[in-house]
Amino acid sequence: MFIEFIQSLYDQSRPLPENPDDYTSILEDIEYFHLSATIYALLKQQGRMEQTPTYFRNQLKTEYQAVLYNNLYIKNQLKLILDMFEANDICAIPLKGILFNETYFGHFSARRTTDIDILIRKEDMEKAIRCIEELEYDTEGEYSSHHFHRSFGKAIPHSPVPLAIELHWDLLKEESSSLEIEQFWKHSTPLEGYKYIKQLSEVHTFYMISLHGWKHGMDSLKYFIDIIQAIHVLNHKIDYDALFKMAKNDQTLKRLTSTLTVVYNQFPHLNQINSLPFNKKSKIWWNYQEIRYGDRQSVKGFKNLIRVHLSEYDQFKHSMIFFKRWLFPKKSEITNLYPPSTKHKKYKIFRGYIKFYQKKFHTLFRALFYSKVKS
């Protein structure tokens, strides 16, 4: 029902559900995926709010207002950071978040935002970190050499969850592609009012959000809506032939085509806006019931992880590197996953690895033998 509801929001030839009882389950799904603000904004923009039950729109409005205040705080923090970078001659590009909301959804509060992601040139990273620390953000976790960002956190007023900031120098892990980050800089343009702060081109924004959705296994409808909204806003500005040529050079083509195949299969009206230049698969790996009600640690979830990372890298060596890292993580990753207690500090890494492999082998055992044991 929820997929059909989203389809009716973007394809207005399809009516909204007429049965008021349907909105109970729709509201549950909206809240599960944290989409209240987005759905509220879309209905308001389309003038269709009155076509929904009173309890439904009242709940959306309440949650939208909470997102509004949260996003306003994040918007102000983002400005402080960008102004600091500008004053220190640090080139930066905001990724996703508030700027994406304003550009593609029409308002900073039209999409729930929980963190700040900024692309920084690698040679400027240390200078950028000093600026972030000056703004009272603390380093979160240890740095892993093959990762592509550093994380920081700061307490938010009246929130148990701190505001996270990630400073990126790339968009994908090392040795997982041949992605050329310089192309993102080359085609960026100065953000209004700034010299050093840039904005991604439309094509590179679309490329980024598609890869971001794949990285998360398209496990939330928010990734679908981000891509759908961008297609609606950009229309024919996305030249798929040129984009896929770029992705082939970056060795991300399988990831990109897989993501867009899933989106277009669920939302076929997109073909009327900008059709894909290849035949979409009739059978796809993605399933709504699995992401809504499934267990990632289940047999199916484990097998899906194996399938995706074996078949959706352009180079087999990238699949092997992923599984090597998945099976043999570095000490810094273990420390981040299982922070040591002061009581057992002496053997903190050893204990962390024990916990890590206990969990891995438990999942592997279920995947290999669960069905036999059950029968």
Short mmCIF file of C-alpha atoms in Angstrom, two decimals:
data_model
loop_
_atom_site.label_atom_id
_atom_site.label_comp_id
_atom_site.label_asym_id
_atom_site.label_seq_id
_atom_site.Cartn_x
_atom_site.Cartn_y
_atom_site.Cartn_z
CA MET A 1 0.00 0.00 0.00
CA PHE A 2 2.80 2.46 0.84
CA ILE A 3 4.52 2.08 -2.55
CA GLU A 4 1.16 2.77 -4.22
CA PHE A 5 0.72 5.85 -2.04
CA ILE A 6 4.15 7.23 -3.06
CA GLN A 7 3.32 6.44 -6.69
CA SER A 8 0.14 8.53 -6.39
CA LEU A 9 2.16 11.47 -5.00
CA TYR A 10 4.50 11.54 -7.98
CA ASP A 11 2.13 10.32 -10.67
CA GLN A 12 -0.92 12.52 -10.16
CA SER A 13 -2.92 10.56 -12.71
CA ARG A 14 -3.19 8.02 -9.88
CA PRO A 15 -5.66 9.04 -7.15
CA LEU A 16 -4.77 9.01 -3.46
CA PRO A 17 -6.35 6.16 -1.46
CA GLU A 18 -10.04 6.81 -0.82
CA ASN A 19 -10.51 4.48 2.15
CA PRO A 20 -9.64 6.36 5.38
CA ASP A 21 -8.63 3.09 7.04
CA ASP A 22 -5.77 2.66 4.55
CA TYR A 23 -4.05 5.70 6.01
CA THR A 24 -3.36 3.97 9.31
CA SER A 25 -0.86 1.55 7.77
CA ILE A 26 0.47 4.28 5.46
CA LEU A 27 1.18 6.49 8.48
CA GLU A 28 3.00 3.62 10.20
CA ASP A 29 5.23 3.19 7.15
CA ILE A 30 5.84 6.94 6.90
CA GLU A 31 6.97 7.05 10.52
CA TYR A 32 9.07 3.91 10.14
CA PHE A 33 11.08 5.52 7.33
CA HIS A 34 11.04 9.01 8.95
CA LEU A 35 9.29 10.54 5.95
CA SER A 36 6.63 12.66 7.67
CA ALA A 37 8.16 16.01 6.70
CA THR A 38 8.64 14.98 3.07
CA ILE A 39 5.12 13.59 2.66
CA TYR A 40 3.65 16.66 4.38
CA ALA A 41 5.60 19.01 2.08
CA LEU A 42 4.63 17.11 -1.08
CA LEU A 43 0.93 17.06 -0.19
CA LYS A 44 1.02 20.80 0.63
CA GLN A 45 2.82 21.66 -2.61
CA GLN A 46 0.28 19.67 -4.62
CA GLY A 47 -2.73 21.10 -2.77
CA ARG A 48 -3.92 17.59 -1.92
CA MET A 49 -3.70 17.67 1.86
CA GLU A 50 -7.49 17.93 2.24
CA GLN A 51 -7.88 14.64 0.37
CA THR A 52 -6.42 12.81 3.37
CA PRO A 53 -8.08 12.03 6.76
CA THR A 54 -7.85 14.65 9.52
CA TYR A 55 -5.89 12.43 11.94
CA PHE A 56 -3.39 11.67 9.17
CA ARG A 57 -2.62 15.27 8.24
CA ASN A 58 -2.56 16.38 11.90
CA GLN A 59 0.08 13.77 12.70
CA LEU A 60 2.12 14.73 9.66
CA LYS A 61 1.94 18.40 10.66
CA THR A 62 3.12 17.67 14.20
CA GLU A 63 6.11 15.71 12.99
CA TYR A 64 6.86 18.24 10.25
CA GLN A 65 7.12 21.00 12.87
CA ALA A 66 9.61 18.90 14.86
CA VAL A 67 11.71 18.43 11.72
CA LEU A 68 11.44 22.16 10.98
CA TYR A 69 13.03 23.14 14.31
CA ASN A 70 15.68 20.42 14.06
CA ASN A 71 16.61 21.35 10.48
CA LEU A 72 16.71 25.05 11.36
CA TYR A 73 19.34 24.31 13.99
CA ILE A 74 21.33 22.21 11.50
CA LYS A 75 20.98 24.93 8.84
CA ASN A 76 22.47 27.48 11.25
CA GLN A 77 25.30 25.12 12.19
CA LEU A 78 26.03 24.48 8.51
CA LYS A 79 26.29 28.23 7.88
CA LEU A 80 28.70 28.64 10.80
CA ILE A 81 30.90 25.88 9.40
CA LEU A 82 30.81 27.12 5.80
CA ASP A 83 31.56 30.70 6.92
CA MET A 84 34.51 29.40 8.94
CA PHE A 85 35.83 27.46 5.92
CA GLU A 86 35.37 30.50 3.68
CA ALA A 87 37.29 32.71 6.12
CA ASN A 88 40.14 30.17 6.11
CA ASP A 89 40.25 29.74 2.31
CA ILE A 90 39.09 26.09 2.54
CA CYS A 91 37.27 24.79 -0.54
CA ALA A 92 34.18 22.81 0.46
CA ILE A 93 31.04 21.31 -1.09
CA PRO A 94 28.00 20.53 1.10
CA LEU A 95 26.64 17.06 0.27
CA LYS A 96 22.97 16.07 0.62
CA GLY A 97 21.35 17.57 3.73
CA ILE A 98 20.04 21.13 3.95
CA LEU A 99 21.32 22.33 0.57
CA PHE A 100 19.84 19.30 -1.19
CA ASN A 101 16.50 19.96 0.57
CA GLU A 102 16.41 23.59 -0.55
CA THR A 103 17.50 22.87 -4.12
CA TYR A 104 15.40 19.82 -4.91
CA PHE A 105 12.50 19.90 -2.41
CA GLY A 106 11.99 23.65 -2.25
CA HIS A 107 12.55 24.18 1.48
CA PHE A 108 15.14 23.27 4.09
CA SER A 109 12.48 21.53 6.23
CA ALA A 110 10.91 19.43 3.46
CA ARG A 111 13.13 16.46 4.26
CA ARG A 112 14.40 15.17 7.59
CA THR A 113 18.10 15.86 8.06
CA THR A 114 20.15 14.40 10.89
CA ASP A 115 23.75 15.25 10.01
CA ILE A 116 26.06 17.43 7.93
CA ASP A 117 28.23 16.00 5.14
CA ILE A 118 30.86 18.17 3.49
CA LEU A 119 33.36 17.34 0.75
CA ILE A 120 36.85 18.72 1.45
CA ARG A 121 40.01 18.47 -0.60
CA LYS A 122 42.33 15.97 1.03
CA GLU A 123 45.15 18.48 1.37
CA ASP A 124 42.79 20.81 3.32
CA MET A 125 41.58 18.15 5.73
CA GLU A 126 43.79 19.01 8.71
CA LYS A 127 42.97 22.71 8.41
CA ALA A 128 39.25 21.86 8.15
CA ILE A 129 39.45 19.64 11.24
CA ARG A 130 40.96 22.48 13.26
CA CYS A 131 38.04 24.70 12.23
CA ILE A 132 35.50 22.02 13.23
CA GLU A 133 37.18 21.55 16.61
CA GLU A 134 37.18 25.31 17.12
CA LEU A 135 33.39 25.16 16.74
CA GLU A 136 33.35 22.63 19.63
CA TYR A 137 32.80 19.45 17.65
CA ASP A 138 34.51 16.35 19.06
CA THR A 139 36.14 13.58 17.05
CA GLU A 140 34.01 10.42 16.96
CA GLY A 141 35.80 7.07 16.84
CA GLU A 142 39.17 6.16 15.41
CA TYR A 143 40.11 6.80 11.80
CA SER A 144 40.24 3.83 9.41
CA SER A 145 42.73 4.20 6.55
CA HIS A 146 40.46 2.88 3.75
CA HIS A 147 37.50 5.05 4.77
CA PHE A 148 36.78 8.31 3.00
CA HIS A 149 35.65 10.61 5.80
CA ARG A 150 36.29 11.77 9.36
CA SER A 151 33.41 12.02 11.83
CA PHE A 152 32.68 14.60 14.53
CA GLY A 153 29.82 15.18 16.95
CA LYS A 154 28.23 17.96 19.00
CA ALA A 155 25.32 17.87 21.44
CA ILE A 156 22.03 19.27 20.12
CA PRO A 157 19.81 21.20 22.56
CA HIS A 158 16.92 19.01 23.82
CA SER A 159 18.13 15.99 21.84
CA PRO A 160 19.70 12.76 23.15
CA VAL A 161 21.43 12.28 19.79
CA PRO A 162 24.37 14.57 18.92
CA LEU A 163 24.65 16.36 15.59
CA ALA A 164 27.13 14.43 13.44
CA ILE A 165 29.43 16.02 10.91
CA GLU A 166 31.35 14.03 8.32
CA LEU A 167 34.20 15.63 6.41
CA HIS A 168 34.68 13.66 3.18
CA TRP A 169 37.62 13.69 0.82
CA ASP A 170 35.96 11.05 -1.38
CA LEU A 171 32.56 9.41 -1.85
CA LEU A 172 33.50 5.71 -1.89
CA LYS A 173 35.96 3.57 0.03
CA GLU A 174 39.45 3.18 -1.36
CA GLU A 175 39.92 0.25 -3.75
CA SER A 176 36.18 -0.14 -4.30
CA SER A 177 36.10 1.78 -7.61
CA SER A 178 38.14 4.12 -9.81
CA LEU A 179 35.91 7.08 -9.04
CA GLU A 180 37.64 10.37 -9.86
CA ILE A 181 36.64 12.84 -7.17
CA GLU A 182 38.30 15.66 -9.11
CA GLN A 183 35.46 15.59 -11.64
CA PHE A 184 33.04 16.56 -8.85
CA TRP A 185 35.22 19.59 -8.04
CA LYS A 186 35.79 20.50 -11.69
CA HIS A 187 32.08 20.75 -12.49
CA SER A 188 31.02 22.42 -9.23
CA THR A 189 30.03 26.10 -9.10
CA PRO A 190 30.39 28.70 -6.32
CA LEU A 191 27.52 28.79 -3.85
CA GLU A 192 25.83 32.19 -3.76
CA GLY A 193 27.70 34.57 -1.46
CA TYR A 194 30.87 32.47 -1.34
CA LYS A 195 34.15 32.13 -3.19
CA TYR A 196 35.49 28.87 -1.72
CA ILE A 197 32.20 27.09 -0.99
CA LYS A 198 30.90 25.21 -4.02
CA GLN A 199 27.76 23.38 -5.09
CA LEU A 200 27.77 20.09 -7.02
CA SER A 201 26.54 20.13 -10.60
CA GLU A 202 23.08 18.67 -11.18
CA VAL A 203 24.47 15.53 -12.85
CA HIS A 204 27.01 14.91 -10.10
CA THR A 205 24.36 15.45 -7.43
CA PHE A 206 22.20 12.79 -9.08
CA TYR A 207 25.20 10.48 -9.44
CA MET A 208 26.07 10.95 -5.75
CA ILE A 209 22.58 10.27 -4.36
CA SER A 210 22.23 7.16 -6.55
CA LEU A 211 25.53 5.73 -5.28
CA HIS A 212 24.55 6.70 -1.72
CA GLY A 213 21.29 4.75 -2.04
CA TRP A 214 23.15 1.70 -3.35
CA LYS A 215 25.66 1.89 -0.48
CA HIS A 216 22.72 1.54 1.93
CA GLY A 217 21.12 -1.28 -0.06
CA MET A 218 18.14 0.97 -0.92
CA ASP A 219 16.86 -0.08 2.50
CA SER A 220 14.64 2.97 2.99
CA LEU A 221 12.03 4.69 0.83
CA LYS A 222 13.88 7.96 1.49
CA TYR A 223 16.56 6.92 -1.02
CA PHE A 224 13.85 6.29 -3.61
CA ILE A 225 12.22 9.65 -2.96
CA ASP A 226 15.55 11.49 -3.22
CA ILE A 227 16.17 9.95 -6.66
CA ILE A 228 12.57 10.38 -7.84
CA GLN A 229 12.47 14.00 -6.72
CA ALA A 230 15.73 14.74 -8.52
CA ILE A 231 14.40 13.15 -11.73
CA HIS A 232 11.21 15.24 -11.51
CA VAL A 233 13.14 18.45 -10.87
CA LEU A 234 15.92 17.89 -13.41
CA ASN A 235 13.75 16.23 -16.05
CA HIS A 236 15.81 15.74 -19.23
CA LYS A 237 18.87 17.52 -17.82
CA ILE A 238 20.18 14.07 -16.86
CA ASP A 239 21.84 12.58 -19.94
CA TYR A 240 21.88 8.91 -19.01
CA ASP A 241 24.25 7.95 -21.84
CA ALA A 242 26.83 10.47 -20.59
CA LEU A 243 26.24 9.51 -16.96
CA PHE A 244 26.71 5.80 -17.63
CA LYS A 245 29.86 6.53 -19.64
CA MET A 246 31.19 8.39 -16.60
CA ALA A 247 30.19 5.53 -14.30
CA LYS A 248 31.87 2.98 -16.56
CA ASN A 249 35.10 4.97 -16.36
CA ASP A 250 34.69 5.16 -12.56
CA GLN A 251 33.91 1.41 -12.35
CA THR A 252 30.58 2.11 -10.65
CA LEU A 253 28.33 1.27 -13.61
CA LYS A 254 26.80 -1.89 -12.13
CA ARG A 255 25.98 -0.09 -8.89
CA LEU A 256 24.37 2.80 -10.73
CA THR A 257 22.31 0.71 -13.16
CA SER A 258 21.21 -1.64 -10.37
CA THR A 259 19.97 1.28 -8.25
CA LEU A 260 18.10 2.95 -11.10
CA THR A 261 16.60 -0.36 -12.24
CA VAL A 262 15.10 -0.85 -8.77
CA VAL A 263 13.71 2.71 -8.70
CA TYR A 264 12.23 2.56 -12.20
CA ASN A 265 10.69 -0.87 -11.57
CA GLN A 266 8.83 0.46 -8.53
CA PHE A 267 7.95 3.80 -10.14
CA PRO A 268 7.41 3.15 -13.87
CA HIS A 269 5.98 6.64 -14.52
CA LEU A 270 9.60 7.86 -14.49
CA ASN A 271 9.96 6.44 -18.00
CA GLN A 272 7.64 9.20 -19.20
CA ILE A 273 10.02 11.82 -17.77
CA ASN A 274 13.43 10.38 -18.63
CA SER A 275 13.58 6.76 -19.71
CA LEU A 276 16.56 4.52 -19.05
CA PRO A 277 18.59 3.60 -22.16
CA PHE A 278 18.58 -0.11 -21.40
CA ASN A 279 16.06 -2.87 -20.82
CA LYS A 280 15.18 -3.14 -17.14
CA LYS A 281 15.23 -6.56 -15.53
CA SER A 282 11.86 -8.21 -14.98
CA LYS A 283 13.16 -9.80 -11.76
CA ILE A 284 15.07 -7.66 -9.30
CA TRP A 285 16.67 -8.34 -5.93
CA TRP A 286 14.87 -5.54 -4.06
CA ASN A 287 11.71 -6.30 -2.10
CA TYR A 288 9.63 -3.85 -0.07
CA GLN A 289 8.49 -6.40 2.50
CA GLU A 290 12.10 -7.32 3.17
CA ILE A 291 13.25 -3.77 3.93
CA ARG A 292 10.11 -2.96 5.91
CA TYR A 293 9.74 -6.12 7.96
CA GLY A 294 12.85 -8.19 7.25
CA ASP A 295 15.84 -8.81 9.49
CA ARG A 296 19.25 -7.84 8.09
CA GLN A 297 20.81 -10.58 10.18
CA SER A 298 18.41 -13.13 8.72
CA VAL A 299 19.39 -15.85 6.27
CA LYS A 300 17.87 -13.88 3.40
CA GLY A 301 19.58 -10.67 4.49
CA PHE A 302 22.96 -12.42 4.66
CA LYS A 303 22.54 -14.06 1.26
CA ASN A 304 21.47 -10.75 -0.26
CA LEU A 305 24.61 -9.06 1.07
CA ILE A 306 26.74 -11.78 -0.54
CA ARG A 307 24.86 -11.50 -3.83
CA VAL A 308 25.08 -7.72 -4.03
CA HIS A 309 28.79 -7.53 -3.28
CA LEU A 310 29.68 -10.38 -5.62
CA SER A 311 27.65 -9.20 -8.61
CA GLU A 312 27.45 -5.40 -8.41
CA TYR A 313 31.07 -4.35 -8.47
CA ASP A 314 32.46 -3.67 -11.92
CA GLN A 315 35.73 -5.39 -11.02
CA PHE A 316 35.91 -8.78 -9.29
CA LYS A 317 38.94 -7.57 -7.31
CA HIS A 318 36.71 -4.90 -5.69
CA SER A 319 34.35 -7.65 -4.50
CA MET A 320 37.27 -9.54 -3.00
CA ILE A 321 38.57 -6.43 -1.24
CA PHE A 322 35.11 -5.85 0.25
CA PHE A 323 34.92 -9.38 1.64
CA LYS A 324 38.46 -9.19 2.97
CA ARG A 325 37.57 -6.04 4.90
CA TRP A 326 34.25 -7.54 5.96
CA LEU A 327 35.92 -10.64 7.39
CA PHE A 328 39.16 -9.08 8.66
CA PRO A 329 38.47 -5.54 9.89
CA LYS A 330 41.22 -3.27 11.17
CA LYS A 331 41.73 -2.59 14.87
CA SER A 332 40.27 0.91 14.58
CA GLU A 333 37.00 -0.51 13.22
CA ILE A 334 36.76 -3.07 16.01
CA THR A 335 37.32 -0.32 18.58
CA ASN A 336 34.54 1.76 17.00
CA LEU A 337 32.16 -1.22 16.91
CA TYR A 338 32.93 -2.43 20.44
CA PRO A 339 34.25 0.42 22.61
CA PRO A 340 36.32 -1.14 25.41
CA SER A 341 35.25 -0.80 29.01
CA THR A 342 37.73 0.56 31.54
CA LYS A 343 37.48 -2.76 33.39
CA HIS A 344 38.84 -4.80 30.46
CA LYS A 345 41.13 -2.24 28.85
CA LYS A 346 44.13 -4.57 28.86
CA TYR A 347 42.60 -6.97 26.34
CA LYS A 348 40.28 -4.49 24.60
CA ILE A 349 41.22 -5.41 21.00
CA PHE A 350 41.19 -9.14 21.71
CA ARG A 351 37.75 -8.94 23.34
CA GLY A 352 36.47 -6.78 20.49
CA TYR A 353 37.56 -9.32 17.88
CA ILE A 354 35.93 -12.16 19.86
CA LYS A 355 32.60 -10.28 19.87
CA PHE A 356 32.96 -9.45 16.19
CA TYR A 357 33.61 -13.03 15.07
CA GLN A 358 30.96 -14.46 17.38
CA LYS A 359 28.39 -12.30 15.60
CA LYS A 360 29.77 -13.10 12.14
CA PHE A 361 29.86 -16.87 12.66
CA HIS A 362 26.39 -16.85 14.21
CA THR A 363 25.05 -15.15 11.06
CA LEU A 364 27.02 -17.50 8.81
CA PHE A 365 25.76 -20.56 10.69
CA ARG A 366 22.15 -19.41 10.33
CA ALA A 367 22.63 -18.79 6.61
CA LEU A 368 24.17 -22.21 5.99
CA PHE A 369 22.25 -24.46 8.36
CA TYR A 370 19.13 -22.66 9.61
CA SER A 371 16.76 -24.17 7.08
CA LYS A 372 18.11 -27.68 7.74
CA VAL A 373 17.90 -27.28 11.51
CA LYS A 374 14.37 -25.90 11.20
CA SER A 375 13.23 -28.83 9.08
#
